[in-house]
């Protein structure tokens, strides 16, 4: 969502805050602002990207301050709605991520009491509440005010009467403290801190942090001290930067052999069976993670022979469940997606055993579930999920094997699965080595207004994911369909301007897929066929051929997905789109 940063120390704060904001822009970038402490608090904010703020802001002097980059939820992206906000007297400055759900009522009451609002945001209510409850100690005021708030928040604030102090408080929205020497930091994400320190403390829900030049103190909402040491960040700033690639997304696509390897390493030994009775599995997630779950359903059903159901998190949490599967898997690369977190809470409430699959150590979801499986993709900056998705697939293969262990999974099948998993990184590398071919096809088809992605069986969700990647970064309208469904409606939309991307790997649906390809090319659509290396048939029926290594069918989503990622990437680049930061999207959706 939005990005937050706070600094206090001995150096001029403005360039530090602006630099950190730039590292957070992938979280939101429709407006930004900074507040600097001094004899008075100076605020500069505006609509637009951080570079625009940097160019426009006067040079404030001050060694403490807070800053924010926004992705609008309440109120349009305007200068007035940009953070930080100030109270009526210009003494408190505050920035917020999340949503204050009861802000309407709070705002009415505050206005009745004479407060003047300058924005349409939910956040501004909080700064006025701090103003009313401030009695000489900012963290005390924060503790009082958060008890009045419903919703989710990461809040950072400062008061002119307490120089050098930044106060932070969180509920269901990430905040990380950065420990420096003679200076300290707070930020919504690690990349904002990496220029300055590798020592971090993840704040947890309900905690209040006081950050000064001398140190950081953590307490719970009642003021009881919390004792938690720092962790060292093992990835470098370079990891969080593009490393020579034109875009983070491309870098992250090319990192996939390493990401897969890291996710699988140490996990390919014999599994201990689950010690609980399991008669079915429910998988819950959003977006790309939802597509990984759909692949996971096929994998679990075929390897563990357990019925599996998949639900979009925002539907699950409000759904009437007729029959509950007590074994529930929640997938979220960020571990912070609001709907998935709420679904995890709901699953626990319903008495399920919950397993989280996430890429972020210590993220909120890990505290909601009974067990966490980490993917080891490393930090992903591009808004479009790529390496985190592929590693989710790897985690789901491992989970399916574990679910089958001691039940349906025969030792020889387990051995073959392990071998297959072990060789996935090299198969992905072979797809990457063919990127120029994919680039050519992407250029040929990138003028399209519409695109259809078709697949069958466990490559049907792969088609959905291919379409999602294409639409979110290239802005080509794209839809994924089970190949057998086209004749039930979508064929009406096919034309020479609407290419079809057909996944035709060799499995038991291959022949059917070839007839579906015939159906679409008869309607004049150019067809891109994704087929196995040895396949001589598919090329006869398609306009463009993209080949993937011959892998056992169950693993075919892995190489095919990489082809589709590259196809989307090169199409978007050809169209000049802002690939790492597509319009209207944010990396982590921490509001409902
Ligand atoms: C698309 C994409 C999103 C996320 C979705 C869930 O490329 O990245 O659809 O997959 O917002 O995010 P996580 O996995 O962090 O819960």
XYZ file of C-alpha atoms and ligand atoms in Angstrom:
608
model
C 0.000 0.000 0.000
C 1.597 3.192 1.132
C 5.174 3.573 2.349
C 6.201 5.193 5.621
C 9.565 6.235 6.969
C 10.784 8.060 10.043
C 14.282 9.207 11.037
C 15.941 10.714 14.071
C 19.664 11.195 14.552
C 22.485 13.613 13.902
C 22.315 14.009 10.120
C 20.070 16.288 8.080
C 16.842 14.287 7.877
C 15.405 15.549 4.608
C 17.717 13.765 2.142
C 17.559 10.590 4.249
C 13.772 10.612 4.252
C 13.515 11.367 0.541
C 16.065 8.648 -0.300
C 14.161 6.130 1.814
C 10.864 7.127 0.213
C 12.319 6.377 -3.201
C 13.056 2.852 -2.039
C 9.427 2.521 -0.979
C 7.809 3.868 -4.088
C 6.779 0.406 -5.197
C 4.309 0.448 -2.316
C 2.405 3.418 -3.616
C 3.226 6.471 -5.610
C 0.325 8.764 -6.264
C 1.444 11.422 -3.801
C 4.132 11.899 -1.184
C 5.200 14.201 1.596
C 7.712 14.933 4.336
C 7.559 16.580 7.757
C 10.747 17.923 9.355
C 11.168 18.807 13.016
C 12.729 22.046 14.253
C 11.426 25.057 16.126
C 8.277 24.360 14.198
C 7.303 21.367 12.116
C 7.679 22.027 8.389
C 5.605 19.965 5.968
C 5.877 19.677 2.220
C 3.622 17.355 0.267
C 2.122 17.057 -3.168
C 0.494 14.852 -5.732
C 2.958 12.884 -7.856
C 6.037 10.757 -7.463
C 8.802 11.217 -4.895
C 11.123 12.791 -7.495
C 8.534 15.521 -7.911
C 8.469 16.157 -4.166
C 12.254 16.143 -4.058
C 12.438 18.749 -6.792
C 9.736 20.950 -5.304
C 10.467 20.866 -1.579
C 12.299 23.757 0.074
C 15.476 22.751 1.903
C 14.336 22.281 5.499
C 16.909 21.925 8.236
C 16.198 19.363 10.905
C 17.552 16.070 12.184
C 14.239 14.284 12.743
C 11.227 13.782 10.616
C 8.718 11.492 8.974
C 7.699 10.896 5.366
C 5.117 9.026 3.349
C 4.410 7.840 -0.159
C 0.761 7.165 -0.814
C -1.513 4.830 -2.703
C -4.981 6.301 -2.354
C -7.698 4.431 -0.489
C -9.806 7.154 1.160
C -9.815 10.386 -0.805
C -8.381 11.075 -4.233
C -4.638 11.401 -4.865
C -4.384 15.155 -4.280
C -2.014 17.473 -2.448
C -4.507 17.928 0.399
C -4.953 14.219 0.845
C -1.212 13.511 0.845
C 0.493 12.652 4.149
C 1.873 13.711 6.617
C -1.060 15.502 8.241
C -0.894 18.172 10.895
C -3.277 18.987 13.723
C -5.129 22.311 14.005
C -2.201 24.012 15.763
C 0.623 22.706 13.577
C 2.229 20.858 16.479
C 1.734 17.209 15.542
C 2.616 15.583 12.218
C 1.440 12.075 11.404
C 1.551 9.557 8.549
C -0.489 6.370 8.246
C -0.804 3.142 6.285
C -4.018 1.166 6.467
C -7.657 2.124 6.948
C -9.411 3.631 9.959
C -12.789 1.990 9.588
C -14.668 4.094 12.154
C -13.270 7.385 10.886
C -16.661 8.739 9.800
C -18.039 8.814 13.322
C -14.742 9.997 14.811
C -14.528 12.808 12.265
C -18.115 13.998 12.948
C -17.374 14.143 16.683
C -14.070 15.976 16.124
C -15.716 18.520 13.847
C -18.455 19.100 16.408
C -15.687 19.852 18.874
C -14.277 22.468 16.522
C -11.486 20.670 14.658
C -10.875 21.844 11.123
C -10.201 19.193 8.488
C -8.205 19.872 5.339
C -8.530 16.479 3.605
C -10.974 13.717 2.738
C -8.835 11.036 4.374
C -9.519 8.704 7.260
C -5.993 9.439 8.540
C -6.605 13.043 9.408
C -8.971 12.006 12.225
C -6.023 10.403 14.010
C -3.882 13.530 14.056
C -6.738 15.531 15.582
C -7.307 12.819 18.182
C -3.607 13.001 19.104
C -3.944 16.769 19.394
C -6.871 16.367 21.834
C -5.203 13.696 23.922
C -1.684 15.084 24.089
C -0.615 15.840 27.638
C 3.112 16.310 27.175
C 3.982 12.756 26.132
C 3.426 11.592 22.556
C 3.537 7.848 23.179
C 0.947 8.226 25.950
C -1.295 10.115 23.532
C -0.758 7.396 20.917
C -1.718 4.683 23.407
C -4.912 6.519 24.306
C -5.861 7.197 20.712
C -5.290 3.741 19.247
C -7.864 2.392 21.673
C -10.434 4.538 19.855
C -9.470 3.274 16.393
C -11.029 0.413 14.474
C -9.257 -0.900 11.417
C -5.653 -1.371 10.480
C -2.809 1.031 10.893
C 0.871 1.674 10.888
C 1.214 5.176 12.320
C 4.296 7.321 12.736
C 4.099 10.700 14.399
C 6.115 13.535 15.925
C 5.330 16.498 18.207
C 7.066 19.853 18.119
C 7.404 19.881 21.918
C 9.397 16.620 21.930
C 12.362 17.250 19.652
C 14.136 14.225 18.251
C 11.340 11.792 19.078
C 9.351 9.739 16.576
C 6.554 7.487 17.840
C 5.303 4.486 15.882
C 2.417 2.122 16.479
C 1.053 -0.729 14.427
C -1.935 -2.972 13.963
C -2.177 -5.256 10.938
C 0.140 -3.101 8.834
C 3.896 -3.668 8.840
C 6.438 -1.436 10.571
C 10.123 -2.141 10.994
C 12.550 -0.344 13.279
C 16.065 0.220 11.984
C 18.864 0.433 14.525
C 21.773 2.692 13.609
C 24.672 4.295 15.469
C 23.597 7.616 16.896
C 20.536 7.489 14.668
C 17.468 5.312 14.364
C 14.773 4.655 11.822
C 11.316 3.312 11.302
C 9.850 2.212 7.988
C 7.043 0.165 6.528
C 9.552 -1.978 4.587
C 13.131 -3.094 4.834
C 14.426 -1.568 1.547
C 13.910 1.901 3.050
C 16.445 1.052 5.746
C 19.088 -0.854 3.848
C 21.087 2.232 2.876
C 21.681 2.891 6.561
C 21.545 -0.279 8.626
C 21.142 -4.053 8.521
C 19.834 -4.292 12.101
C 16.050 -4.376 12.324
C 13.233 -5.129 14.736
C 9.819 -6.081 13.334
C 7.088 -4.406 15.318
C 4.102 -6.525 16.218
C 0.442 -5.659 16.542
C -0.397 -3.433 19.481
C 3.178 -2.320 20.070
C 4.238 1.269 20.511
C 7.809 2.276 19.649
C 9.600 5.412 20.771
C 12.481 6.184 18.452
C 15.106 8.718 19.492
C 18.693 9.380 18.517
C 19.857 7.253 21.469
C 17.750 4.188 20.913
C 14.441 2.520 20.434
C 12.042 1.419 23.176
C 9.156 -0.905 22.600
C 6.103 -1.249 24.810
C 2.699 -2.807 24.504
C -0.415 -0.724 24.306
C -0.640 -0.564 28.114
C 2.931 0.692 28.375
C 4.496 -2.580 29.539
C 8.051 -2.926 28.155
C 8.574 -5.424 25.349
C 12.022 -6.947 25.136
C 12.972 -7.990 21.620
C 16.455 -7.946 20.107
C 17.244 -6.969 16.563
C 17.661 -9.326 13.620
C 20.265 -8.895 10.932
C 19.031 -8.550 7.406
C 20.888 -11.009 5.234
C 19.980 -9.568 1.857
C 21.949 -6.570 0.681
C 20.750 -3.347 -0.764
C 21.996 -4.621 -4.078
C 19.443 -7.424 -3.806
C 16.807 -4.788 -3.535
C 18.077 -2.942 -6.542
C 17.882 -3.834 -10.193
C 21.321 -5.394 -10.511
C 21.868 -4.298 -14.091
C 18.467 -5.329 -15.428
C 16.234 -2.763 -17.033
C 13.434 -3.523 -14.603
C 13.071 -5.266 -11.275
C 10.543 -7.578 -12.871
C 13.060 -8.842 -15.415
C 15.699 -9.243 -12.744
C 13.261 -11.185 -10.614
C 12.240 -13.426 -13.526
C 15.909 -14.228 -14.123
C 16.480 -14.930 -10.443
C 14.000 -17.790 -10.498
C 16.441 -20.705 -10.794
C 18.158 -19.417 -7.645
C 14.864 -18.692 -5.900
C 13.561 -22.201 -6.625
C 16.791 -23.754 -5.483
C 16.737 -21.798 -2.217
C 13.126 -22.740 -1.548
C 13.776 -26.426 -2.104
C 17.184 -26.739 -0.494
C 17.129 -28.841 2.635
C 13.495 -29.823 2.041
C 13.961 -32.772 -0.264
C 14.577 -35.376 2.403
C 12.069 -37.863 3.768
C 8.952 -36.214 5.158
C 7.357 -36.940 8.484
C 3.621 -37.471 7.959
C 1.198 -34.997 9.494
C 0.119 -36.284 12.842
C -3.482 -35.136 12.432
C -6.352 -36.700 10.508
C -6.828 -34.896 7.168
C -9.714 -35.577 4.838
C -9.418 -32.588 2.553
C -7.600 -29.325 2.023
C -8.776 -25.777 1.518
C -6.459 -23.243 -0.084
C -7.091 -19.523 0.288
C -5.304 -16.560 -1.315
C -5.622 -13.493 -3.564
C -4.373 -12.620 -7.043
C -1.321 -14.482 -8.232
C -1.160 -16.413 -4.973
C -4.720 -17.548 -5.725
C -3.531 -18.871 -9.073
C -0.721 -20.735 -7.327
C -3.399 -22.210 -5.040
C -5.377 -23.408 -8.058
C -2.285 -25.232 -9.330
C -1.832 -26.505 -5.769
C -5.314 -28.019 -5.844
C -4.406 -30.186 -8.855
C -1.080 -31.134 -7.315
C -2.556 -32.056 -3.918
C -5.364 -34.024 -5.520
C -3.005 -35.994 -7.706
C -0.138 -36.522 -5.252
C -1.900 -36.741 -1.923
C -5.248 -37.946 -3.335
C -7.076 -35.545 -1.054
C -9.982 -33.409 -2.241
C -8.873 -29.783 -2.405
C -10.917 -26.614 -2.670
C -9.646 -23.144 -3.487
C -11.166 -19.831 -2.457
C -10.377 -16.213 -3.019
C -9.678 -14.825 0.453
C -12.166 -11.970 0.205
C -14.927 -14.470 -0.617
C -13.976 -17.023 2.005
C -14.135 -14.594 4.873
C -17.762 -13.703 4.190
C -18.853 -17.054 2.781
C -21.326 -19.473 4.276
C -19.329 -22.659 4.480
C -21.374 -25.808 4.162
C -18.560 -28.230 4.929
C -15.324 -27.078 6.482
C -11.966 -28.595 5.622
C -10.043 -28.297 8.825
C -6.706 -28.296 6.977
C -6.451 -24.815 5.538
C -3.558 -23.325 3.587
C -3.218 -19.561 3.320
C -0.872 -18.296 0.638
C 0.477 -14.763 0.611
C 3.893 -13.739 -0.635
C 3.855 -10.558 1.454
C 2.130 -12.163 4.414
C 0.348 -8.837 4.811
C -2.601 -9.016 2.406
C -5.570 -7.866 4.463
C -8.090 -10.310 3.024
C -5.785 -13.301 3.420
C -4.970 -12.311 6.998
C -8.653 -11.979 7.779
C -9.272 -15.366 6.161
C -6.539 -16.867 8.358
C -8.256 -15.481 11.449
C -11.591 -16.771 10.234
C -10.153 -20.239 9.538
C -8.736 -20.345 13.058
C -12.093 -19.257 14.426
C -13.678 -22.141 12.532
C -11.290 -24.535 14.213
C -9.092 -25.291 11.192
C -5.459 -26.313 11.312
C -3.797 -23.507 9.373
C -0.646 -23.511 7.271
C 0.741 -20.255 5.880
C 2.931 -20.060 2.797
C 4.766 -16.752 2.667
C 7.958 -15.135 1.480
C 8.379 -12.688 4.322
C 9.956 -13.743 7.551
C 7.936 -12.711 10.559
C 5.159 -11.219 8.417
C 1.711 -10.868 9.962
C 0.377 -14.111 8.528
C 3.028 -16.118 10.351
C 1.460 -15.042 13.616
C -2.013 -16.129 12.554
C -1.258 -19.691 11.458
C -0.317 -22.931 13.176
C 2.585 -23.581 10.827
C 4.499 -21.550 8.248
C 6.207 -22.724 5.093
C 8.609 -20.079 3.845
C 9.415 -19.542 0.226
C 12.935 -18.223 -0.177
C 12.487 -16.036 -3.196
C 14.206 -13.019 -1.646
C 12.730 -9.574 -1.730
C 10.477 -8.867 -4.708
C 10.186 -5.249 -5.754
C 8.326 -5.447 -9.065
C 4.627 -5.113 -8.347
C 3.868 -8.111 -10.555
C 4.650 -11.310 -8.671
C 7.041 -13.620 -10.528
C 9.693 -15.380 -8.452
C 7.434 -15.391 -5.413
C 4.766 -17.183 -7.463
C 7.154 -19.808 -8.806
C 8.466 -20.509 -5.329
C 4.894 -20.801 -4.054
C 4.442 -23.597 -6.592
C 7.579 -25.264 -5.233
C 6.228 -24.969 -1.678
C 2.934 -26.502 -2.789
C 4.697 -29.489 -4.367
C 6.489 -30.020 -1.062
C 3.261 -29.669 0.893
C 1.445 -32.120 -1.396
C 4.216 -34.648 -0.865
C 4.049 -34.234 2.872
C 0.256 -34.618 2.800
C 0.675 -37.840 0.845
C 3.445 -39.213 3.041
C 2.452 -42.229 5.068
C -0.815 -42.416 3.127
C -1.055 -42.465 -0.649
C 2.393 -41.434 -1.766
C 4.447 -44.451 -2.758
C 8.179 -44.266 -2.018
C 9.108 -44.554 -5.716
C 6.706 -41.724 -6.630
C 8.170 -39.648 -3.804
C 11.642 -40.298 -5.175
C 10.602 -39.271 -8.695
C 8.958 -36.154 -7.332
C 12.134 -35.197 -5.507
C 14.210 -35.732 -8.622
C 11.744 -33.667 -10.632
C 11.863 -30.862 -8.088
C 15.642 -30.928 -7.957
C 15.898 -30.385 -11.705
C 13.341 -27.556 -11.876
C 15.913 -24.755 -11.542
C 17.792 -25.999 -14.583
C 14.600 -26.313 -16.638
C 13.713 -22.751 -15.740
C 17.193 -21.692 -16.763
C 16.622 -23.257 -20.180
C 13.463 -21.209 -20.646
C 15.396 -18.085 -19.666
C 18.091 -18.964 -22.184
C 15.363 -18.802 -24.838
C 14.218 -15.327 -23.831
C 15.117 -13.758 -27.178
C 12.661 -16.054 -28.958
C 9.945 -15.096 -26.467
C 10.801 -11.427 -26.933
C 10.288 -11.731 -30.711
C 6.850 -13.282 -30.283
C 5.922 -10.677 -27.684
C 6.845 -7.891 -30.090
C 4.755 -9.466 -32.858
C 1.675 -9.723 -30.673
C 2.024 -6.627 -28.493
C -0.258 -4.427 -30.609
C -3.245 -6.534 -29.581
C -6.152 -4.982 -27.716
C -7.355 -8.311 -26.338
C -5.633 -11.604 -25.655
C -6.901 -14.989 -24.582
C -4.867 -17.527 -22.653
C -6.086 -21.092 -22.749
C -4.982 -24.234 -20.979
C -6.423 -27.394 -19.552
C -6.138 -29.275 -16.309
C -3.332 -27.895 -14.153
C -2.335 -25.528 -16.933
C -5.720 -23.834 -16.789
C -4.697 -21.810 -13.707
C -1.404 -21.167 -15.460
C -3.433 -19.577 -18.274
C -5.227 -17.425 -15.680
C -1.892 -16.306 -14.286
C -0.525 -15.608 -17.786
C -3.524 -13.386 -18.470
C -3.147 -11.586 -15.140
C 0.528 -10.852 -15.804
C -0.267 -9.602 -19.293
C -3.086 -7.292 -18.246
C -1.462 -5.820 -15.170
C 1.778 -4.760 -16.787
C 1.008 -4.294 -20.512
C -2.585 -3.031 -20.083
C -3.695 -5.385 -22.859
C -7.078 -6.754 -21.933
C -6.361 -10.425 -21.308
C -8.475 -13.336 -20.121
C -7.621 -16.859 -19.127
C -9.989 -19.705 -19.949
C -10.133 -23.445 -19.687
C -9.627 -24.327 -23.360
C -12.892 -26.243 -23.515
C -14.887 -23.168 -22.497
C -14.145 -20.898 -25.448
C -16.959 -22.286 -27.538
C -19.409 -21.384 -24.774
C -19.086 -17.671 -25.410
C -15.621 -16.162 -25.801
C -15.223 -17.388 -29.403
C -17.461 -14.426 -30.298
C -14.574 -12.101 -29.438
C -11.898 -13.766 -31.525
C -10.460 -11.916 -34.496
C -7.043 -11.272 -36.104
C -6.562 -8.541 -33.460
C -7.067 -10.958 -30.563
C -4.177 -13.420 -30.269
C -4.646 -16.649 -28.356
C -1.876 -18.074 -26.203
C -2.436 -21.821 -26.019
C -0.643 -24.072 -23.533
C -0.274 -27.410 -25.301
C 2.066 -29.482 -23.188
C 1.996 -33.258 -23.572
C -0.496 -34.581 -21.057
C -3.738 -36.534 -21.256
C -5.558 -33.445 -22.588
C -3.080 -32.730 -25.371
C -5.267 -33.995 -28.259
C -8.204 -31.962 -26.988
C -5.984 -28.932 -26.812
C -5.033 -29.335 -30.445
C -8.719 -29.299 -31.436
C -9.229 -26.145 -29.352
C -6.318 -24.552 -31.179
C -8.052 -25.498 -34.454
C -11.243 -23.791 -33.241
C -9.499 -20.513 -32.516
C -7.332 -20.327 -35.611
C -10.440 -20.976 -37.745
C -11.778 -17.682 -36.282
C -8.718 -15.830 -37.534
C -6.919 -15.332 -34.212
C -3.146 -15.615 -34.364
C -2.131 -18.473 -32.076
C 0.988 -18.713 -29.927
C 1.485 -22.366 -29.018
C 3.499 -23.225 -25.924
C 4.578 -26.799 -26.380
C 7.190 -29.317 -25.298
C 10.610 -29.480 -26.911
C 10.016 -32.699 -28.840
C 6.495 -31.804 -30.046
C 6.154 -31.901 -33.873
C 2.342 -31.626 -34.040
C 1.546 -28.323 -32.338
C 3.741 -26.242 -34.682
C 1.544 -27.336 -37.606
C -1.485 -25.558 -36.154
C -0.096 -22.384 -34.639
C 1.418 -19.140 -35.894
C 4.190 -18.906 -33.298
C 5.854 -21.669 -31.312
C 7.453 -21.299 -27.904
C 9.020 -24.412 -26.495
C 9.444 -25.549 -22.915
C 11.654 -28.381 -21.622
C 9.983 -31.760 -21.385
C 9.194 -32.148 -17.700
C 6.783 -34.548 -15.986
C 3.273 -33.143 -16.496
C 2.848 -32.256 -12.846
C 5.760 -29.811 -13.087
C 4.763 -28.259 -16.419
C 3.254 -25.134 -14.771
C 6.768 -24.092 -13.741
C 8.486 -23.684 -17.153
C 5.229 -22.603 -18.831
C 4.696 -19.842 -16.269
C 8.166 -18.483 -16.966
C 7.381 -18.251 -20.695
C 4.204 -16.350 -19.870
C 6.002 -13.973 -17.506
C 8.514 -13.108 -20.212
C 5.790 -12.750 -22.825
C 4.011 -10.227 -20.600
C 7.238 -8.450 -19.725
C 8.397 -7.965 -23.323
C 4.914 -6.963 -24.505
C 4.761 -4.328 -21.758
C 8.242 -3.073 -22.616
C 7.333 -2.840 -26.286
C 4.308 -0.752 -25.295
C 6.415 1.518 -23.091
C 4.548 0.703 -19.875
C 5.879 1.439 -16.368
C 6.518 -2.231 -15.749
C 7.598 -2.228 -12.116
C 4.858 0.117 -11.026
C 1.739 -0.486 -13.069
C -0.917 2.174 -12.717
C -3.425 1.768 -9.879
C -1.609 -1.211 -8.366
C 0.468 -1.668 -5.233
C 2.770 -4.468 -4.160
C 1.047 -5.337 -0.975
C -2.671 -4.800 -0.482
C -2.996 -4.209 3.235
C -6.556 -2.908 3.077
C -9.702 -4.890 2.475
C -0.090 -9.874 -9.236
C 0.127 -9.773 -7.807
C -1.056 -9.736 -6.912
C -0.749 -10.475 -5.603
C -1.915 -10.330 -4.631
C -1.698 -11.126 -3.365
O 1.109 -9.946 -9.944
O 1.234 -9.688 -7.360
O -2.186 -10.277 -7.532
O -0.523 -11.816 -5.885
O -2.100 -8.979 -4.307
O -0.536 -10.726 -2.715
P 0.151 -11.619 -1.599
O 0.648 -12.844 -2.238
O 1.239 -10.764 -1.041
O -0.916 -11.920 -0.594
